[in-house]
Amino acid sequence: VLLGGPPASGKSTLATHISVHFRVPHHELADSGFESMVEVLSTRVCRYRGYVLDAQSMGFAEVERLFRFDIEVPREEGEEPPPADEESGEELQGKQYTRQLHEDICPAFVVVTQAPRGLCEGRYMQSHGKDKADEFRHKMDHYLEANLTDGVHSLSDFFQDVAKSSVMNLPVAGKDDEDLFESTRIYMEREGRPFNYLPTEAEVASEILAKREALRKAETEAAAAGADLEGKGAVQQSETRRQAERMAIISKHLKEHQQLRDTPVREYLMEYMIPSLTEGLIEVCKVMPDNPTDYLAKYLEEHAAASEV
């Protein structure tokens, strides 16, 4: 499984969920070290058991280096070799090479996360610190240049056109980690659940129930703690905190609004319109309503209302 997408769009967290659930190694692709990564993916564990690879902000050129290699073009039958140099004995005309797909390590599943720039920047600042704004902009610009620039082949183009693999575009906005993983799991298991030393269905069900019970207990404890605070004069502190959160939301909204105004039309459509429209068209194909236009319009309206909530 290969995960691509903009920085701070949830790739690392999703990769961890996939690694734990399917019990496969988790690797990250840095800006260098392609040869060493090829060696890692060529090990028996990765080739026979599988892997999940966080491709960071890579584009077409980087994954092409990783999953293709040079192979010498054989001479046609009856073709004479080129004349050799009299002194060195070497052929005057160099050998011809072509690029071939490394099918043994090429991923069977490709997931590309899609998230607005404002959401990614907020997550990056929260996890790395507010002083890392320049670092985020550098990574985001690199991703946009490699994947969302007119006339430039993207990571998705490589797997669709070269590797002939399906690519799942995964919108992130409005979904939590569990929703993102569940969508990815369904995509990976669409042709059957892989046998990879996975837990049984009973174990999976028990794990889900345990998580729900732990969440219920946490909510109960949080409610009890809130009641205690109210009984000890914490109303004023809570109001102050809500006011601070309210101001933070207003500030964030103004900042995102300004970013939207500065966003090019193509980038805006790719981030905010195309994901929802794609999901709506897929839903129309599944349901096949009598009036596809009205159905799609209603779907987009409900999706927009849900995203606002």
Tab-separated table of C-alpha atoms in Angstrom:
chain	number	residue	atom	x	y	z
A	1	VAL	CA	0.000	0.000	0.000
A	2	LEU	CA	1.344	3.435	-0.907
A	3	LEU	CA	-0.020	6.614	0.684
A	4	GLY	CA	0.416	9.981	-1.005
A	5	GLY	CA	-0.979	13.428	-0.374
A	6	PRO	CA	-0.150	16.894	0.982
A	7	PRO	CA	1.804	17.308	4.231
A	8	ALA	CA	-0.147	16.939	7.504
A	9	SER	CA	-3.141	15.417	5.700
A	10	GLY	CA	-3.162	12.325	7.933
A	11	LYS	CA	-0.946	9.955	5.924
A	12	SER	CA	1.256	8.913	8.852
A	13	THR	CA	-1.676	8.166	11.164
A	14	LEU	CA	-3.474	6.248	8.428
A	15	ALA	CA	-0.294	4.293	7.634
A	16	THR	CA	0.009	3.314	11.300
A	17	HIS	CA	-3.600	2.040	11.363
A	18	ILE	CA	-3.015	0.000	8.196
A	19	SER	CA	0.256	-1.400	9.525
A	20	VAL	CA	-1.310	-2.491	12.804
A	21	HIS	CA	-4.507	-3.916	11.291
A	22	PHE	CA	-2.909	-5.836	8.417
A	23	ARG	CA	0.293	-6.589	10.355
A	24	VAL	CA	2.674	-5.308	7.692
A	25	PRO	CA	5.818	-3.151	8.096
A	26	HIS	CA	5.465	0.624	7.919
A	27	HIS	CA	8.085	2.617	5.974
A	28	GLU	CA	8.498	6.287	5.061
A	29	LEU	CA	10.038	7.548	1.823
A	30	ALA	CA	12.438	10.441	2.432
A	31	ASP	CA	13.706	12.899	-0.154
A	32	SER	CA	16.793	10.732	-0.696
A	33	GLY	CA	17.825	7.152	-0.326
A	34	PHE	CA	15.762	5.647	-3.144
A	35	GLU	CA	18.265	2.842	-3.659
A	36	SER	CA	18.120	1.839	-0.008
A	37	MET	CA	14.318	1.936	-0.082
A	38	VAL	CA	14.307	-0.361	-3.122
A	39	GLU	CA	16.403	-2.815	-1.115
A	40	VAL	CA	13.976	-2.594	1.814
A	41	LEU	CA	10.907	-3.180	-0.363
A	42	SER	CA	12.679	-6.070	-2.094
A	43	THR	CA	13.067	-8.045	1.128
A	44	ARG	CA	10.980	-11.169	1.567
A	45	VAL	CA	8.856	-9.592	4.285
A	46	CYS	CA	7.727	-6.765	2.027
A	47	ARG	CA	7.395	-8.825	-1.166
A	48	TYR	CA	5.428	-11.723	0.301
A	49	ARG	CA	3.693	-10.225	3.314
A	50	GLY	CA	3.217	-6.651	2.132
A	51	TYR	CA	4.055	-3.168	3.339
A	52	VAL	CA	2.612	0.304	3.786
A	53	LEU	CA	4.742	3.150	2.444
A	54	ASP	CA	4.230	6.813	3.343
A	55	ALA	CA	5.360	8.577	0.155
A	56	GLN	CA	5.494	11.984	1.881
A	57	SER	CA	5.055	14.720	-0.795
A	58	MET	CA	6.510	12.754	-3.690
A	59	GLY	CA	5.416	13.183	-7.296
A	60	PHE	CA	5.754	11.318	-10.576
A	61	ALA	CA	9.546	11.604	-10.910
A	62	GLU	CA	10.285	10.258	-7.425
A	63	VAL	CA	8.007	7.217	-7.566
A	64	GLU	CA	9.222	6.525	-11.107
A	65	ARG	CA	12.761	6.279	-9.755
A	66	LEU	CA	11.560	3.955	-7.020
A	67	PHE	CA	9.371	1.553	-8.975
A	68	ARG	CA	11.071	1.414	-12.408
A	69	PHE	CA	14.556	0.362	-13.463
A	70	ASP	CA	16.736	0.308	-16.575
A	71	ILE	CA	16.869	-2.828	-18.686
A	72	GLU	CA	19.002	-3.347	-21.756
A	73	VAL	CA	17.105	-3.583	-25.039
A	74	PRO	CA	18.067	-6.880	-26.726
A	75	ARG	CA	19.176	-6.792	-30.342
A	76	GLU	CA	16.751	-8.099	-32.931
A	77	GLU	CA	17.399	-11.495	-34.431
A	78	GLY	CA	19.965	-11.264	-37.190
A	79	GLU	CA	21.036	-7.756	-36.214
A	80	GLU	CA	24.806	-7.374	-36.327
A	81	PRO	CA	26.556	-5.775	-33.377
A	82	PRO	CA	27.960	-2.285	-33.979
A	83	PRO	CA	31.628	-2.053	-34.990
A	84	ALA	CA	34.153	-2.001	-32.176
A	85	ASP	CA	36.946	0.461	-31.610
A	86	GLU	CA	40.199	-0.949	-32.976
A	87	GLU	CA	42.262	0.145	-29.981
A	88	SER	CA	39.944	-0.533	-27.020
A	89	GLY	CA	37.796	-3.243	-28.573
A	90	GLU	CA	34.667	-1.595	-27.157
A	91	GLU	CA	31.539	-1.002	-29.199
A	92	LEU	CA	31.413	2.452	-30.734
A	93	GLN	CA	27.634	2.697	-30.230
A	94	GLY	CA	26.421	2.459	-26.663
A	95	LYS	CA	23.870	-0.047	-25.462
A	96	GLN	CA	20.210	0.937	-25.522
A	97	TYR	CA	18.093	0.796	-22.386
A	98	THR	CA	14.405	1.071	-21.564
A	99	ARG	CA	12.577	1.638	-18.297
A	100	GLN	CA	10.665	-1.352	-16.893
A	101	LEU	CA	8.208	-1.570	-14.011
A	102	HIS	CA	9.495	-3.327	-10.881
A	103	GLU	CA	6.376	-5.441	-10.446
A	104	ASP	CA	7.715	-7.341	-7.402
A	105	ILE	CA	7.695	-4.229	-5.217
A	106	CYS	CA	5.091	-2.038	-6.939
A	107	PRO	CA	2.122	-1.465	-4.558
A	108	ALA	CA	-1.215	-3.114	-5.271
A	109	PHE	CA	-3.137	-0.288	-3.585
A	110	VAL	CA	-2.562	3.472	-3.824
A	111	VAL	CA	-4.366	5.990	-1.604
A	112	VAL	CA	-4.022	9.749	-2.129
A	113	THR	CA	-5.333	11.938	0.678
A	114	GLN	CA	-7.022	15.217	-0.232
A	115	ALA	CA	-7.254	18.078	2.263
A	116	PRO	CA	-7.558	21.881	2.083
A	117	ARG	CA	-4.364	23.830	2.600
A	118	GLY	CA	-5.767	25.588	5.666
A	119	LEU	CA	-6.582	22.296	7.366
A	120	CYS	CA	-3.116	20.883	6.637
A	121	GLU	CA	-1.402	24.025	7.884
A	122	GLY	CA	-3.389	24.011	11.128
A	123	ARG	CA	-2.503	20.383	11.786
A	124	TYR	CA	1.158	20.995	10.975
A	125	MET	CA	1.379	23.975	13.319
A	126	GLN	CA	-0.333	22.017	16.083
A	127	SER	CA	2.052	19.054	15.859
A	128	HIS	CA	5.310	20.841	14.982
A	129	GLY	CA	4.878	24.308	16.497
A	130	LYS	CA	3.844	27.683	15.145
A	131	ASP	CA	7.459	28.544	14.271
A	132	LYS	CA	7.420	25.890	11.529
A	133	ALA	CA	5.225	27.873	9.114
A	134	ASP	CA	8.019	28.294	6.558
A	135	GLU	CA	8.808	24.587	6.725
A	136	PHE	CA	5.157	23.713	6.034
A	137	ARG	CA	4.935	26.151	3.111
A	138	HIS	CA	8.075	24.642	1.587
A	139	LYS	CA	6.672	21.104	1.788
A	140	MET	CA	3.239	22.144	0.551
A	141	ASP	CA	4.696	24.086	-2.382
A	142	HIS	CA	6.797	21.064	-3.292
A	143	TYR	CA	3.712	18.829	-3.246
A	144	LEU	CA	1.651	21.268	-5.328
A	145	GLU	CA	4.474	21.676	-7.839
A	146	ALA	CA	4.906	17.906	-8.183
A	147	ASN	CA	1.228	16.902	-8.249
A	148	LEU	CA	-1.139	19.810	-8.924
A	149	THR	CA	0.662	21.823	-11.603
A	150	ASP	CA	-0.656	22.041	-15.162
A	151	GLY	CA	1.429	20.020	-17.589
A	152	VAL	CA	3.198	18.047	-14.844
A	153	HIS	CA	2.507	14.346	-14.358
A	154	SER	CA	1.497	13.523	-10.791
A	155	LEU	CA	1.965	10.539	-8.506
A	156	SER	CA	-1.537	9.372	-9.431
A	157	ASP	CA	-0.661	9.584	-13.129
A	158	PHE	CA	2.245	7.188	-12.643
A	159	PHE	CA	0.156	4.453	-11.043
A	160	GLN	CA	-2.829	4.908	-13.363
A	161	ASP	CA	-0.931	5.266	-16.656
A	162	VAL	CA	2.327	3.374	-16.055
A	163	ALA	CA	1.600	0.790	-13.348
A	164	LYS	CA	-2.042	0.360	-14.468
A	165	SER	CA	-3.214	0.407	-10.842
A	166	SER	CA	-6.334	1.936	-9.355
A	167	VAL	CA	-5.914	5.022	-7.181
A	168	MET	CA	-8.273	5.919	-4.338
A	169	ASN	CA	-8.701	9.637	-3.695
A	170	LEU	CA	-9.516	10.021	0.002
A	171	PRO	CA	-11.041	13.353	1.158
A	172	VAL	CA	-9.927	14.133	4.717
A	173	ALA	CA	-12.032	17.141	5.743
A	174	GLY	CA	-14.851	16.302	8.137
A	175	LYS	CA	-13.639	12.751	8.840
A	176	ASP	CA	-11.828	11.332	11.846
A	177	ASP	CA	-9.017	8.757	11.826
A	178	GLU	CA	-11.415	5.821	12.178
A	179	ASP	CA	-13.500	6.966	9.192
A	180	LEU	CA	-10.407	7.357	7.019
A	181	PHE	CA	-9.100	3.923	7.939
A	182	GLU	CA	-12.479	2.263	7.407
A	183	SER	CA	-12.755	3.775	3.906
A	184	THR	CA	-9.236	2.564	3.119
A	185	ARG	CA	-9.897	-0.904	4.510
A	186	ILE	CA	-13.026	-1.298	2.373
A	187	TYR	CA	-11.035	-0.201	-0.688
A	188	MET	CA	-8.289	-2.747	0.051
A	189	GLU	CA	-10.735	-5.575	0.755
A	190	ARG	CA	-13.043	-4.936	-2.192
A	191	GLU	CA	-11.887	-8.185	-3.851
A	192	GLY	CA	-11.657	-10.185	-0.640
A	193	ARG	CA	-9.991	-9.986	2.734
A	194	PRO	CA	-6.278	-10.814	2.424
A	195	PHE	CA	-4.855	-13.600	4.536
A	196	ASN	CA	-1.797	-12.117	6.170
A	197	TYR	CA	-1.749	-13.554	9.679
A	198	LEU	CA	-4.703	-11.266	10.359
A	199	PRO	CA	-6.857	-11.532	13.464
A	200	THR	CA	-10.053	-13.521	13.119
A	201	GLU	CA	-13.412	-11.800	12.698
A	202	ALA	CA	-14.189	-12.587	16.342
A	203	GLU	CA	-10.960	-10.894	17.424
A	204	VAL	CA	-11.736	-7.859	15.276
A	205	ALA	CA	-15.252	-7.638	16.749
A	206	SER	CA	-13.892	-7.939	20.291
A	207	GLU	CA	-11.357	-5.198	19.588
A	208	ILE	CA	-14.042	-2.863	18.240
A	209	LEU	CA	-16.277	-3.514	21.268
A	210	ALA	CA	-13.353	-2.906	23.623
A	211	LYS	CA	-12.599	0.418	21.927
A	212	ARG	CA	-16.240	1.483	22.186
A	213	GLU	CA	-16.369	0.520	25.855
A	214	ALA	CA	-13.163	2.461	26.560
A	215	LEU	CA	-14.602	5.483	24.731
A	216	ARG	CA	-17.836	5.231	26.732
A	217	LYS	CA	-15.903	5.097	30.008
A	218	ALA	CA	-13.804	8.078	28.974
A	219	GLU	CA	-16.934	10.089	28.148
A	220	THR	CA	-18.494	9.118	31.485
A	221	GLU	CA	-15.376	10.140	33.394
A	222	ALA	CA	-15.174	13.403	31.472
A	223	ALA	CA	-18.814	14.162	32.299
A	224	ALA	CA	-18.218	13.395	35.983
A	225	ALA	CA	-15.138	15.593	36.016
A	226	GLY	CA	-17.133	18.389	34.389
A	227	ALA	CA	-19.818	18.112	37.057
A	228	ASP	CA	-17.192	18.357	39.802
A	229	LEU	CA	-15.729	21.479	38.215
A	230	GLU	CA	-19.134	23.121	38.103
A	231	GLY	CA	-19.606	22.386	41.791
A	232	LYS	CA	-16.265	24.043	42.625
A	233	GLY	CA	-16.797	27.349	40.917
A	234	ALA	CA	-15.341	26.428	37.514
A	235	VAL	CA	-18.107	28.199	35.591
A	236	GLN	CA	-16.054	31.337	35.126
A	237	GLN	CA	-13.016	29.405	33.959
A	238	SER	CA	-15.165	27.486	31.494
A	239	GLU	CA	-16.609	30.722	30.124
A	240	THR	CA	-13.137	32.196	29.722
A	241	ARG	CA	-11.995	29.080	27.903
A	242	ARG	CA	-15.024	29.124	25.606
A	243	GLN	CA	-14.406	32.772	24.816
A	244	ALA	CA	-10.787	32.019	23.932
A	245	GLU	CA	-11.878	29.107	21.745
A	246	ARG	CA	-14.478	31.314	20.088
A	247	MET	CA	-11.870	33.952	19.261
A	248	ALA	CA	-9.521	31.269	17.965
A	249	ILE	CA	-12.263	29.922	15.673
A	250	ILE	CA	-12.972	33.430	14.360
A	251	SER	CA	-9.277	34.061	13.736
A	252	LYS	CA	-8.881	30.705	11.994
A	253	HIS	CA	-11.971	31.380	9.854
A	254	LEU	CA	-10.641	34.774	8.759
A	255	LYS	CA	-7.259	33.261	7.931
A	256	GLU	CA	-8.789	30.411	5.917
A	257	HIS	CA	-11.071	32.881	4.142
A	258	GLN	CA	-8.069	34.936	3.071
A	259	GLN	CA	-6.241	31.802	1.937
A	260	LEU	CA	-9.246	30.811	-0.165
A	261	ARG	CA	-9.257	34.247	-1.804
A	262	ASP	CA	-5.569	33.822	-2.660
A	263	THR	CA	-5.968	30.223	-3.932
A	264	PRO	CA	-5.821	29.743	-7.744
A	265	VAL	CA	-9.070	28.559	-9.312
A	266	ARG	CA	-7.683	25.171	-10.395
A	267	GLU	CA	-6.232	24.423	-6.965
A	268	TYR	CA	-9.502	25.499	-5.305
A	269	LEU	CA	-11.523	23.157	-7.520
A	270	MET	CA	-9.142	20.236	-6.900
A	271	GLU	CA	-9.290	20.684	-3.120
A	272	TYR	CA	-12.928	21.624	-2.501
A	273	MET	CA	-15.060	20.636	-5.493
A	274	ILE	CA	-13.638	17.619	-7.305
A	275	PRO	CA	-13.563	15.232	-4.256
A	276	SER	CA	-17.238	15.812	-3.391
A	277	LEU	CA	-18.308	15.752	-7.043
A	278	THR	CA	-16.415	12.485	-7.600
A	279	GLU	CA	-18.096	10.837	-4.605
A	280	GLY	CA	-21.460	12.110	-5.817
A	281	LEU	CA	-20.970	10.673	-9.313
A	282	ILE	CA	-19.919	7.337	-7.816
A	283	GLU	CA	-23.079	7.351	-5.677
A	284	VAL	CA	-25.190	8.106	-8.780
A	285	CYS	CA	-23.599	5.152	-10.588
A	286	LYS	CA	-24.382	2.898	-7.642
A	287	VAL	CA	-28.012	4.004	-7.094
A	288	MET	CA	-28.917	4.776	-10.764
A	289	PRO	CA	-31.830	7.107	-9.857
A	290	ASP	CA	-34.571	8.115	-12.310
A	291	ASN	CA	-33.360	11.710	-12.255
A	292	PRO	CA	-29.546	11.682	-11.892
A	293	THR	CA	-29.280	15.480	-11.994
A	294	ASP	CA	-31.649	16.072	-9.077
A	295	TYR	CA	-30.122	13.195	-7.136
A	296	LEU	CA	-26.585	14.580	-7.611
A	297	ALA	CA	-27.703	18.096	-6.650
A	298	LYS	CA	-29.373	16.810	-3.483
A	299	TYR	CA	-26.301	14.705	-2.643
A	300	LEU	CA	-23.950	17.698	-3.016
A	301	GLU	CA	-26.291	19.869	-0.904
A	302	GLU	CA	-26.427	17.305	1.904
A	303	HIS	CA	-22.649	16.747	1.686
A	304	ALA	CA	-22.023	20.492	1.953
A	305	ALA	CA	-24.336	20.748	4.983
A	306	ALA	CA	-22.585	17.793	6.659
A	307	SER	CA	-19.155	19.330	6.003
A	308	GLU	CA	-20.239	22.608	7.605
A	309	VAL	CA	-21.405	20.725	10.707
